[in-house]
Coordinates of C-alpha atoms and ligand atoms in Angstrom, one line a residue:
M26 CA 8.0 -22.7 11.8
E27 CA 6.0 -20.0 13.5
K28 CA 7.1 -16.4 12.8
W29 CA 6.0 -13.3 14.6
W30 CA 4.6 -11.6 11.5
Q31 CA 2.2 -14.4 10.8
K32 CA 0.0 -13.0 13.6
A33 CA 0.8 -9.4 12.9
V34 CA -1.8 -6.8 12.2
V35 CA 0.1 -4.0 10.5
Y36 CA -1.2 -0.4 11.0
Q37 CA 0.2 1.9 8.3
I38 CA 1.1 5.4 9.5
Y39 CA 1.5 8.2 7.0
P40 CA 3.5 10.4 9.3
R41 CA 2.8 13.6 7.5
S42 CA -0.9 13.2 8.1
F43 CA -1.1 11.4 11.4
Q44 CA -0.5 13.9 14.2
D45 CA 1.2 17.3 14.3
S46 CA 2.8 17.9 17.7
N47 CA 4.5 21.3 17.2
G48 CA 1.9 23.4 15.4
D49 CA 3.4 23.7 11.9
G50 CA 0.6 21.8 10.2
I51 CA 2.8 18.7 9.4
G52 CA 2.6 15.4 11.2
D53 CA 5.7 14.3 13.0
L54 CA 7.4 11.6 15.1
Q55 CA 6.5 13.2 18.5
G56 CA 2.9 13.2 17.2
I57 CA 3.0 9.5 16.8
I58 CA 4.4 9.1 20.3
Q59 CA 1.4 11.2 21.6
R60 CA -1.0 8.7 20.0
I61 CA 0.5 5.5 21.3
D62 CA -2.5 5.0 23.6
Y63 CA -4.8 5.0 20.6
L64 CA -2.7 2.3 18.9
K65 CA -2.9 0.2 22.1
Y66 CA -6.6 0.7 22.3
L67 CA -7.0 -0.4 18.7
G68 CA -5.0 -3.5 19.5
I69 CA -2.7 -3.6 16.5
N70 CA 0.8 -5.1 17.2
T71 CA 2.9 -3.6 14.4
V72 CA 3.2 -0.3 12.7
W73 CA 4.6 0.5 9.2
L74 CA 5.9 4.0 8.8
N75 CA 6.0 5.6 5.3
P76 CA 9.5 7.2 4.7
I77 CA 10.7 9.6 7.4
Y78 CA 14.2 10.2 5.9
T79 CA 15.7 13.5 4.9
S80 CA 14.0 14.5 1.7
P81 CA 13.1 17.6 -0.4
N82 CA 9.6 16.1 -0.5
D83 CA 8.9 16.0 -4.2
D84 CA 7.1 12.7 -3.6
N85 CA 6.4 13.0 0.2
G86 CA 9.6 11.4 1.3
Y87 CA 10.1 8.7 -1.3
D88 CA 12.7 11.0 -2.8
I89 CA 15.5 10.6 -0.3
S90 CA 18.6 12.8 0.0
D91 CA 20.0 11.2 3.1
F92 CA 19.2 7.6 3.9
R93 CA 20.6 7.9 7.4
G94 CA 18.9 11.2 8.4
I95 CA 15.5 12.1 9.7
M96 CA 13.4 14.6 7.7
A97 CA 13.7 17.9 9.6
E98 CA 9.9 18.4 9.5
F99 CA 9.4 15.1 11.3
G100 CA 11.9 15.6 14.1
T101 CA 15.3 14.3 15.0
M102 CA 17.1 11.0 15.4
E103 CA 16.5 11.3 19.2
D104 CA 12.8 11.4 18.4
F105 CA 13.1 8.3 16.3
D106 CA 14.9 6.4 19.0
E107 CA 12.3 7.5 21.5
L108 CA 9.6 6.3 19.2
V109 CA 11.1 2.9 18.8
T110 CA 11.6 2.6 22.6
V111 CA 8.0 3.7 23.3
L112 CA 6.5 1.4 20.7
K113 CA 8.5 -1.6 22.0
A114 CA 7.5 -0.8 25.6
N115 CA 3.9 -1.1 24.4
G116 CA 4.5 -4.4 22.6
I117 CA 4.3 -2.8 19.1
R118 CA 6.8 -3.6 16.4
I119 CA 8.0 -1.2 13.8
V120 CA 8.4 -1.7 10.1
M121 CA 10.2 0.9 8.0
D122 CA 9.8 1.8 4.4
L123 CA 13.1 1.1 2.6
V124 CA 13.6 2.8 -0.8
L125 CA 16.2 0.9 -2.8
N126 CA 15.2 1.8 -6.4
H127 CA 16.0 5.5 -6.5
T128 CA 17.2 8.5 -4.6
S129 CA 16.4 12.2 -4.7
D130 CA 18.2 14.3 -7.4
E131 CA 19.4 16.2 -4.4
H132 CA 21.2 13.2 -2.9
P133 CA 25.0 13.8 -2.9
W134 CA 25.6 10.8 -5.2
F135 CA 23.4 12.3 -7.9
I136 CA 24.8 15.8 -7.5
E137 CA 28.2 14.2 -8.1
A138 CA 27.1 11.8 -10.8
R139 CA 25.6 14.5 -13.1
K140 CA 28.8 16.5 -13.0
S141 CA 30.7 14.5 -15.6
K142 CA 30.6 11.2 -17.5
D143 CA 33.7 10.0 -15.6
N144 CA 32.6 11.0 -12.1
Q145 CA 33.0 8.2 -9.6
Y146 CA 29.3 8.2 -8.9
R147 CA 28.2 8.4 -12.5
D148 CA 27.6 4.6 -12.7
Y149 CA 25.3 4.7 -9.6
Y150 CA 22.6 5.9 -11.9
L151 CA 21.3 5.0 -15.4
W152 CA 22.4 7.2 -18.3
A153 CA 21.8 7.0 -22.0
Q154 CA 22.1 9.0 -25.2
G155 CA 19.1 10.3 -27.1
Y156 CA 17.7 8.2 -29.9
E157 CA 16.8 9.9 -33.2
G158 CA 16.8 13.3 -31.5
K159 CA 14.4 12.2 -28.8
E160 CA 14.5 10.3 -25.5
P161 CA 16.5 7.0 -25.6
T162 CA 13.3 5.0 -25.4
N163 CA 9.5 5.5 -25.5
W164 CA 9.0 4.1 -22.0
E165 CA 6.4 5.8 -19.7
S166 CA 7.1 7.0 -16.2
F167 CA 4.7 5.7 -13.5
F168 CA 3.8 9.3 -12.9
G169 CA 3.1 10.0 -16.5
G170 CA 5.2 11.3 -19.4
S171 CA 8.7 10.0 -20.4
L172 CA 10.8 8.3 -17.8
W173 CA 13.9 10.0 -19.3
E174 CA 15.1 13.4 -18.4
H175 CA 17.7 15.3 -20.4
D176 CA 20.6 16.5 -18.4
E177 CA 22.3 19.5 -20.0
M178 CA 25.5 19.2 -18.1
T179 CA 26.7 16.1 -20.0
D180 CA 24.0 16.0 -22.8
E181 CA 22.7 12.6 -21.7
Y182 CA 19.4 11.4 -20.3
Y183 CA 18.9 9.8 -16.9
L184 CA 16.2 7.2 -16.2
H185 CA 13.5 7.9 -13.6
L186 CA 10.6 5.5 -13.2
F187 CA 8.8 8.0 -10.9
S188 CA 9.2 11.8 -10.9
K189 CA 12.2 13.5 -12.6
K190 CA 13.4 14.4 -9.1
M191 CA 13.8 10.6 -8.4
P192 CA 16.6 9.2 -10.6
D193 CA 16.8 5.4 -10.6
L194 CA 19.8 3.6 -9.1
N195 CA 22.0 1.2 -11.1
W196 CA 21.9 -2.1 -9.2
K197 CA 24.3 -3.7 -11.7
N198 CA 27.0 -1.6 -9.9
E199 CA 28.3 -3.8 -7.0
K200 CA 29.5 -0.8 -5.0
L201 CA 26.1 0.7 -5.1
R202 CA 24.6 -2.5 -3.8
Q203 CA 27.0 -2.6 -0.9
E204 CA 26.0 1.0 0.0
M205 CA 22.3 0.0 0.1
Y206 CA 22.9 -3.1 2.3
A207 CA 24.9 -0.9 4.7
I208 CA 21.9 1.5 4.9
A209 CA 19.6 -1.4 5.8
H210 CA 22.1 -2.5 8.4
F211 CA 22.1 0.9 9.9
W212 CA 18.3 0.7 10.5
S213 CA 18.2 -2.9 11.6
E214 CA 20.8 -2.0 14.3
K215 CA 18.5 0.6 15.6
G216 CA 16.0 -2.1 16.4
V217 CA 13.7 -2.0 13.4
D218 CA 11.6 -5.2 13.1
G219 CA 10.9 -5.1 9.4
F220 CA 11.2 -3.5 6.1
R221 CA 8.6 -2.7 3.5
I222 CA 10.8 -2.5 0.4
D223 CA 9.5 0.1 -2.0
A224 CA 9.2 -0.6 -5.7
V225 CA 11.8 -3.4 -5.3
V226 CA 10.8 -5.4 -8.4
H227 CA 12.0 -2.6 -10.5
I228 CA 15.6 -2.5 -9.4
D229 CA 17.0 -4.2 -12.5
K230 CA 16.4 -2.8 -16.0
D231 CA 17.2 -3.9 -19.5
T232 CA 20.1 -1.5 -20.2
T233 CA 20.2 -2.3 -23.9
Y234 CA 17.2 0.0 -23.8
P235 CA 14.9 -1.4 -26.6
Q236 CA 11.9 0.6 -27.9
A237 CA 8.6 -0.8 -26.7
A238 CA 5.8 -1.7 -29.0
N239 CA 3.2 1.2 -29.1
D240 CA -0.2 0.8 -30.7
G241 CA -2.1 3.2 -28.5
G242 CA -2.8 6.8 -28.7
R243 CA -0.2 8.0 -26.1
P244 CA 3.4 8.9 -26.9
Y245 CA 4.9 6.8 -24.1
V246 CA 4.0 3.3 -23.0
M247 CA 4.4 1.1 -20.0
A248 CA 7.1 -1.5 -20.7
D249 CA 7.1 -3.7 -17.7
Q250 CA 9.2 -6.4 -19.5
Y251 CA 12.1 -4.1 -19.5
Y252 CA 12.0 -2.9 -15.9
A253 CA 9.9 -5.3 -13.7
N254 CA 10.5 -8.7 -12.1
R255 CA 13.6 -9.3 -14.2
E256 CA 15.8 -12.3 -13.4
C257 CA 18.5 -10.3 -11.7
V258 CA 16.0 -8.9 -9.2
H259 CA 15.9 -12.3 -7.6
D260 CA 19.7 -12.4 -7.4
Y261 CA 19.8 -9.0 -5.7
C262 CA 17.0 -10.0 -3.3
Q263 CA 19.0 -13.1 -2.3
E264 CA 22.1 -11.0 -1.9
F265 CA 20.2 -8.5 0.3
H266 CA 19.0 -11.5 2.4
Q267 CA 22.5 -12.7 3.0
H268 CA 23.9 -9.3 3.9
V269 CA 21.0 -7.9 5.9
L270 CA 18.5 -10.5 7.0
A271 CA 20.2 -13.8 7.6
G272 CA 20.1 -14.9 11.2
T273 CA 17.6 -12.2 12.2
D274 CA 13.9 -12.3 12.6
I275 CA 13.4 -9.1 10.6
M276 CA 10.3 -9.2 8.4
T277 CA 10.4 -8.1 4.8
V278 CA 7.5 -7.2 2.6
G279 CA 8.4 -6.4 -1.0
E280 CA 6.3 -4.0 -3.1
A281 CA 5.7 -6.0 -6.2
A282 CA 2.9 -4.3 -8.1
S283 CA 2.6 -6.6 -11.1
A284 CA 3.9 -9.9 -9.8
S285 CA 2.1 -13.1 -10.9
I286 CA 1.6 -16.1 -8.6
E287 CA 4.7 -17.7 -10.1
E288 CA 6.8 -14.6 -9.4
A289 CA 5.3 -14.3 -5.9
L290 CA 6.3 -17.8 -5.1
R291 CA 9.8 -17.0 -6.2
Y292 CA 9.9 -14.0 -3.9
T293 CA 8.3 -15.6 -0.9
A294 CA 9.1 -19.3 -0.8
P295 CA 11.2 -19.6 2.4
S296 CA 13.7 -21.9 0.8
R297 CA 14.7 -19.2 -1.7
Q298 CA 15.5 -16.7 1.0
E299 CA 14.2 -13.5 -0.6
F300 CA 11.2 -11.9 1.2
D301 CA 8.6 -13.1 3.7
M302 CA 5.7 -11.7 1.7
I303 CA 4.9 -9.2 -1.1
I304 CA 2.3 -6.6 -1.8
T305 CA 0.8 -6.8 -5.3
F306 CA -1.8 -4.4 -6.8
E307 CA -4.2 -7.0 -8.2
S308 CA -6.6 -6.7 -5.3
T309 CA -6.9 -3.0 -5.8
S310 CA -7.5 -3.0 -9.5
F311 CA -11.0 -4.5 -9.8
D312 CA -12.7 -1.3 -10.6
I313 CA -10.2 -0.2 -13.3
D314 CA -11.2 -0.4 -16.9
P315 CA -8.6 0.8 -19.4
M316 CA -11.1 0.6 -22.3
L317 CA -13.2 3.4 -20.7
N318 CA -10.8 6.0 -21.6
P319 CA -7.7 5.0 -23.7
S320 CA -6.3 8.5 -23.6
V321 CA -5.4 8.4 -19.9
P322 CA -3.4 5.8 -18.0
P323 CA -5.7 2.9 -16.7
K324 CA -5.5 3.8 -13.1
W325 CA -7.6 6.9 -13.6
T326 CA -10.6 5.0 -15.0
Q327 CA -13.4 3.5 -12.9
K328 CA -16.1 0.9 -13.2
K329 CA -18.3 -1.1 -10.8
P330 CA -16.4 -4.1 -9.5
D331 CA -17.4 -7.6 -10.6
L332 CA -17.6 -9.9 -7.5
L333 CA -16.9 -13.0 -9.6
E334 CA -13.6 -11.4 -10.7
I335 CA -12.7 -10.6 -7.1
K336 CA -13.4 -14.1 -5.9
A337 CA -11.4 -15.7 -8.7
S338 CA -8.5 -13.4 -8.1
W339 CA -8.4 -13.8 -4.3
M340 CA -8.8 -17.6 -4.5
K341 CA -6.0 -17.8 -7.0
W342 CA -3.7 -16.1 -4.4
Q343 CA -5.1 -18.0 -1.4
D344 CA -4.6 -21.4 -3.1
G345 CA -1.5 -20.4 -5.0
L346 CA 0.6 -19.4 -2.0
Y347 CA -0.9 -21.5 0.8
G348 CA 1.7 -23.8 2.4
K349 CA 4.4 -22.4 0.0
G350 CA 4.8 -18.7 0.7
W351 CA 2.8 -16.1 2.6
N352 CA 0.1 -13.6 1.6
T353 CA -0.7 -10.0 2.4
L354 CA -4.3 -8.6 2.8
Y355 CA -5.0 -4.9 2.3
W356 CA -7.7 -2.6 1.0
N357 CA -6.0 0.7 1.4
N358 CA -2.6 2.3 1.4
H359 CA -1.2 5.8 0.7
D360 CA -1.3 5.1 -3.1
M361 CA -5.0 4.3 -3.4
P362 CA -8.3 6.0 -3.0
R363 CA -10.2 5.0 0.2
V364 CA -11.9 1.6 0.0
V365 CA -15.3 2.6 1.4
S366 CA -15.7 5.1 -1.4
R367 CA -14.5 2.6 -4.1
Y368 CA -16.2 -0.7 -3.3
G369 CA -18.7 0.4 -0.6
N370 CA -21.3 3.2 -0.3
D371 CA -19.9 6.0 1.7
V372 CA -23.2 7.8 2.0
E373 CA -26.3 5.6 2.8
Y374 CA -24.4 2.5 4.0
H375 CA -21.2 4.0 5.3
K376 CA -21.0 1.9 8.4
E377 CA -22.4 -1.3 7.0
S378 CA -20.3 -1.3 3.9
A379 CA -17.0 -0.3 5.7
K380 CA -17.6 -3.2 8.1
M381 CA -18.5 -5.6 5.3
L382 CA -15.2 -4.8 3.5
A383 CA -13.2 -5.5 6.6
T384 CA -15.1 -8.7 7.3
V385 CA -14.6 -10.2 3.9
L386 CA -10.9 -9.3 3.5
Y387 CA -9.5 -9.8 6.9
G388 CA -11.1 -13.2 7.2
L389 CA -8.8 -14.5 4.6
W390 CA -5.3 -16.1 5.0
G391 CA -2.5 -13.6 5.1
T392 CA -1.1 -10.7 7.1
P393 CA -3.5 -7.7 7.2
Y394 CA -2.3 -4.1 6.6
L395 CA -4.6 -1.3 7.3
L396 CA -4.1 2.4 6.6
Q397 CA -4.6 5.0 9.3
G398 CA -8.2 6.2 9.2
E399 CA -9.6 3.0 7.6
E400 CA -10.7 1.9 11.0
I401 CA -13.1 4.8 11.3
G402 CA -14.2 4.6 7.7
M403 CA -12.4 7.6 6.3
T404 CA -13.6 8.4 2.8
N405 CA -12.3 10.0 -0.4
V406 CA -12.0 13.8 -0.5
A407 CA -13.0 16.1 -3.4
F408 CA -11.1 19.4 -3.3
E409 CA -12.6 22.0 -5.6
T410 CA -9.4 23.2 -7.2
L411 CA -6.3 21.6 -8.5
A412 CA -4.2 23.9 -6.4
E413 CA -5.5 22.2 -3.2
Y414 CA -4.0 18.9 -4.3
R415 CA -0.4 18.1 -3.2
D416 CA 0.6 14.9 -5.0
V417 CA 3.2 15.3 -7.7
E418 CA 1.5 12.6 -9.7
I419 CA -1.8 14.5 -9.9
Q420 CA -0.2 17.6 -11.3
T421 CA 1.5 15.6 -14.1
F422 CA -1.7 13.7 -14.8
Y423 CA -3.8 16.8 -15.1
R424 CA -1.3 18.4 -17.5
E425 CA -1.0 15.3 -19.7
A426 CA -4.7 14.6 -19.7
L427 CA -5.7 18.0 -20.9
A428 CA -2.9 18.0 -23.5
T429 CA -4.5 14.9 -25.2
G430 CA -7.3 17.3 -26.2
S431 CA -9.9 14.6 -25.4
V432 CA -10.2 15.2 -21.6
S433 CA -11.9 18.3 -20.3
H434 CA -11.1 20.1 -17.0
E435 CA -14.3 18.8 -15.4
E436 CA -13.5 15.2 -16.5
A437 CA -9.9 15.4 -15.2
M438 CA -11.1 16.8 -11.9
A439 CA -13.7 14.0 -11.6
M440 CA -11.0 11.4 -12.2
I441 CA -8.8 13.1 -9.6
H442 CA -11.7 13.1 -7.1
S443 CA -12.3 9.4 -7.5
R444 CA -8.8 8.0 -8.2
S445 CA -6.0 10.2 -6.8
R446 CA -3.5 9.2 -4.1
D447 CA -4.3 12.3 -2.1
N448 CA -7.6 10.6 -1.2
A449 CA -5.6 8.5 1.2
R450 CA -3.4 11.3 2.5
T451 CA -5.7 13.8 4.1
P452 CA -5.1 14.4 7.9
M453 CA -6.3 11.8 10.4
Q454 CA -9.7 12.7 11.7
W455 CA -9.3 12.6 15.5
D456 CA -12.3 14.9 16.4
D457 CA -14.7 17.4 15.0
T458 CA -12.7 20.6 15.7
I459 CA -11.6 22.8 12.8
F460 CA -8.4 20.9 11.9
S461 CA -9.8 17.6 13.1
G462 CA -7.5 17.4 16.2
F463 CA -4.6 16.8 13.8
S464 CA -3.1 20.3 14.2
D465 CA -3.8 23.7 15.7
V466 CA -3.0 25.4 12.4
K467 CA -4.0 24.9 8.7
P468 CA -2.4 21.5 7.7
W469 CA -0.2 20.9 4.7
I470 CA -3.2 19.3 2.9
G471 CA -6.9 20.1 3.6
V472 CA -8.9 18.1 6.1
N473 CA -11.9 16.2 4.7
K474 CA -15.0 18.2 5.6
N475 CA -16.8 15.1 6.8
H476 CA -14.6 15.0 9.9
A477 CA -17.5 16.6 11.8
Q478 CA -19.2 13.2 11.6
I479 CA -16.4 10.7 10.9
N480 CA -13.7 11.0 13.6
V481 CA -12.1 8.9 16.4
A482 CA -13.7 10.7 19.3
T483 CA -17.2 10.1 18.1
S484 CA -16.4 6.5 17.1
M485 CA -15.0 5.8 20.6
S486 CA -18.2 6.7 22.3
D487 CA -20.3 4.5 19.9
D488 CA -20.4 0.7 20.5
N489 CA -21.7 0.3 17.0
S490 CA -18.9 2.3 15.3
I491 CA -16.6 1.0 12.5
L492 CA -13.8 1.5 15.0
A493 CA -15.4 -0.8 17.6
Y494 CA -15.8 -3.4 14.9
Y495 CA -12.1 -3.2 13.8
K496 CA -11.1 -3.4 17.4
K497 CA -13.1 -6.6 17.8
L498 CA -11.8 -8.0 14.5
I499 CA -8.2 -7.3 15.4
E500 CA -8.6 -8.9 18.8
L501 CA -10.1 -12.0 17.2
R502 CA -7.2 -12.2 14.8
T503 CA -4.3 -11.6 17.2
T504 CA -5.1 -12.8 20.7
S505 CA -8.4 -14.8 20.8
V506 CA -8.8 -18.6 20.8
Y507 CA -9.7 -18.2 17.1
S508 CA -6.4 -16.6 16.1
D509 CA -4.9 -19.9 14.9
V510 CA -7.8 -20.7 12.5
L511 CA -7.6 -17.1 11.3
T512 CA -3.9 -17.3 10.8
Y513 CA -3.3 -20.8 9.5
G514 CA -6.6 -22.1 8.3
K515 CA -7.0 -23.2 4.7
T516 CA -9.5 -21.2 2.6
T517 CA -12.3 -22.9 0.7
L518 CA -14.7 -20.9 -1.5
L519 CA -18.4 -21.7 -1.3
L520 CA -21.1 -20.5 -3.8
P521 CA -18.4 -19.7 -6.4
E522 CA -21.0 -18.6 -9.0
H523 CA -23.0 -16.3 -6.7
E524 CA -22.7 -12.7 -8.1
S525 CA -23.4 -10.8 -4.8
V526 CA -22.6 -13.2 -1.9
F527 CA -19.1 -14.0 -0.9
M528 CA -18.9 -17.0 1.3
Y529 CA -15.8 -19.1 2.3
T530 CA -14.5 -21.2 5.2
R531 CA -11.2 -21.4 6.9
T532 CA -10.3 -24.8 8.4
W533 CA -7.6 -25.5 10.9
K534 CA -7.4 -28.7 13.0
N535 CA -11.0 -29.3 14.0
Q536 CA -12.1 -25.7 13.9
I537 CA -14.1 -24.2 11.0
L538 CA -14.6 -20.5 10.6
A539 CA -17.1 -19.3 8.0
V540 CA -17.2 -15.9 6.4
V541 CA -20.5 -14.8 4.8
V542 CA -21.0 -11.4 3.2
N543 CA -23.4 -9.6 0.9
F544 CA -21.0 -7.5 -1.2
F545 CA -23.8 -5.2 -2.6
E546 CA -27.0 -3.4 -1.7
T547 CA -29.7 -5.8 -2.8
E548 CA -31.1 -8.3 -0.3
E549 CA -30.0 -11.9 -0.9
Q550 CA -31.1 -15.3 0.4
I551 CA -28.8 -18.2 0.6
Q552 CA -28.9 -21.7 2.1
L553 CA -26.1 -22.5 4.5
P554 CA -24.3 -25.8 4.0
F555 CA -23.3 -25.9 7.7
T556 CA -24.7 -25.3 11.2
I557 CA -23.9 -22.1 13.0
D558 CA -22.4 -22.6 16.4
T559 CA -21.2 -19.1 17.3
C560 CA -21.4 -15.7 15.7
L561 CA -18.1 -14.0 16.2
L562 CA -18.5 -10.8 14.2
H563 CA -21.6 -9.3 12.6
N564 CA -22.5 -5.8 11.3
Y565 CA -26.2 -6.0 12.0
H566 CA -27.8 -6.5 15.4
T567 CA -30.0 -9.5 14.6
L568 CA -29.6 -12.5 12.3
D569 CA -32.4 -13.4 9.9
Y570 CA -31.8 -17.2 9.8
V571 CA -34.8 -19.5 9.4
D572 CA -34.7 -23.2 8.3
S573 CA -31.1 -22.9 7.2
I574 CA -32.0 -20.0 5.0
L575 CA -30.0 -16.8 5.7
T576 CA -31.4 -13.5 4.5
L577 CA -28.6 -11.0 4.0
R578 CA -29.5 -7.3 4.1
P579 CA -27.4 -4.6 2.2
Y580 CA -23.7 -5.3 2.9
E581 CA -24.6 -7.7 5.8
A582 CA -21.5 -9.5 6.9
C583 CA -20.6 -12.2 9.5
W584 CA -17.9 -14.5 10.9
F585 CA -19.3 -17.7 12.3
I586 CA -17.8 -20.7 13.9
V587 CA -19.6 -23.6 12.3
S588 CA -19.9 -27.4 12.2
E589 CA -20.6 -29.6 9.2
Ligands
GLC25 C1 5.9 3.2 -4.2 C2 5.2 4.1 -3.1 C3 4.8 5.4 -3.7 C4 5.9 6.1 -4.3 C5 6.7 5.2 -5.3 C6 8.1 5.8 -5.5 O1 5.0 2.8 -5.1 O2 4.3 3.4 -2.4 O3 4.1 6.2 -2.8 O4 5.5 7.2 -5.0 O5 7.0 3.9 -4.8 O6 8.9 5.7 -4.4
CA26 CA1 4.8 19.1 13.1

């Protein structure tokens, strides 16, 4: 059965950094309304908003203190209702971030819960006693350090997978679950079209709290088996489905960092009634190498990606879910460095490589998600001082890395420059004015200096811009006569052993679309096993194709309609 989200192209808005409308340096809801024409121009049909709920902003809104309120800095509930109305009037659907795993420590439930062991909200959270004079377990927080925080008031520890200002909720408590379903209801009744469900695979934990095996050099360790993809998570997802989703066409995308294919099928097979699709992190980990520096968490390391590994991984997901579940496609989000700086070349081949990356990923089967600024090729940023960074994770990382004694200040800063989440969170580059058209005053986080060259205004006046290319690509996927083959076509990998060229076809009814890209900078020649009928998308002006030999220049990339 066809679903609206199968042809969605989802544009992720990080509200804090999209557009400031009232001159306080912080993006807001009225700012998004001001930019609706741009979203229409780009041709996307869905937006996903990062959290806009009331929050003390320890983790930029993922730490929520009122699930039914709007963050004062972003505006009011009237602004939100207006945004929904304006989006809908322009044919754009809205997906909200829904945070079910934790609250802020300033949420009234937690303020109550910590007061005493018999408080009626105590059991909404996860508490344990110390073990041998230390934390209850040696599990590591995703933001570094222990995931336990000692609470003086009752001399117990509470569990927090993320920052210590984000205590985890206890989903084993039925009353808590009902509260969370009611919150989702509240937003669905406001006309929201979908939910991106944050960190959802972590909602159930092993509350016998075993110690995890630790053979590394760090005091705390990741212990996924005790807090990720546990059996009960599926029960809760199904319960969520019954209470919130049944009978609606609300789309759900679960954030499932470490899910395997088998897990993904359990989350997304329509018959199981859990989610429509999930986001995993596999596709954004190809340049990580934990062996490079065992004294820091893996995400801070970096190596050159291996294309064979990328092909194998993508094909595993294309084949594994096709006809059984649904897939997501993304290069960027607010938690990752910018893709053109990771896998492309953001200096000599900025345009070519940014377009190549779009061509190869968004030709695949699945729903594309792109992060604001990706469509103009926004790059990583390198602030000179630690103080210019805003992300809570960066500050913890820096402290812990230096404390190991084996990472210098310079090394830590280099890791932050290439890997930190703030790379994705600098203000949207609308034009070349001092604050990039984002605000009239100094923004909450610095603007990338390259906004003088990389910005929307310049891109709009250039037919050859990355923006023009994304616009074309989005139109092909959503409204053109090729949108069916792009949406439903089966993927077949060609040249599986080639180390630089990525080539595959998508087949649907009697149409065959071929995607051919050179993933790196050296020139490559390949023989095409088909005849080119039409070239739909190409990041160079001419095609070097003689006697069925195609010569691919650095990062050259195409979509063709072909026949066998
Ligand atoms: C998700 C979000 C991330 C946030 C975390 C805690 O991974 O994408 O930004 O820090 O959950 O809510
Ligand atoms: Ca503002």
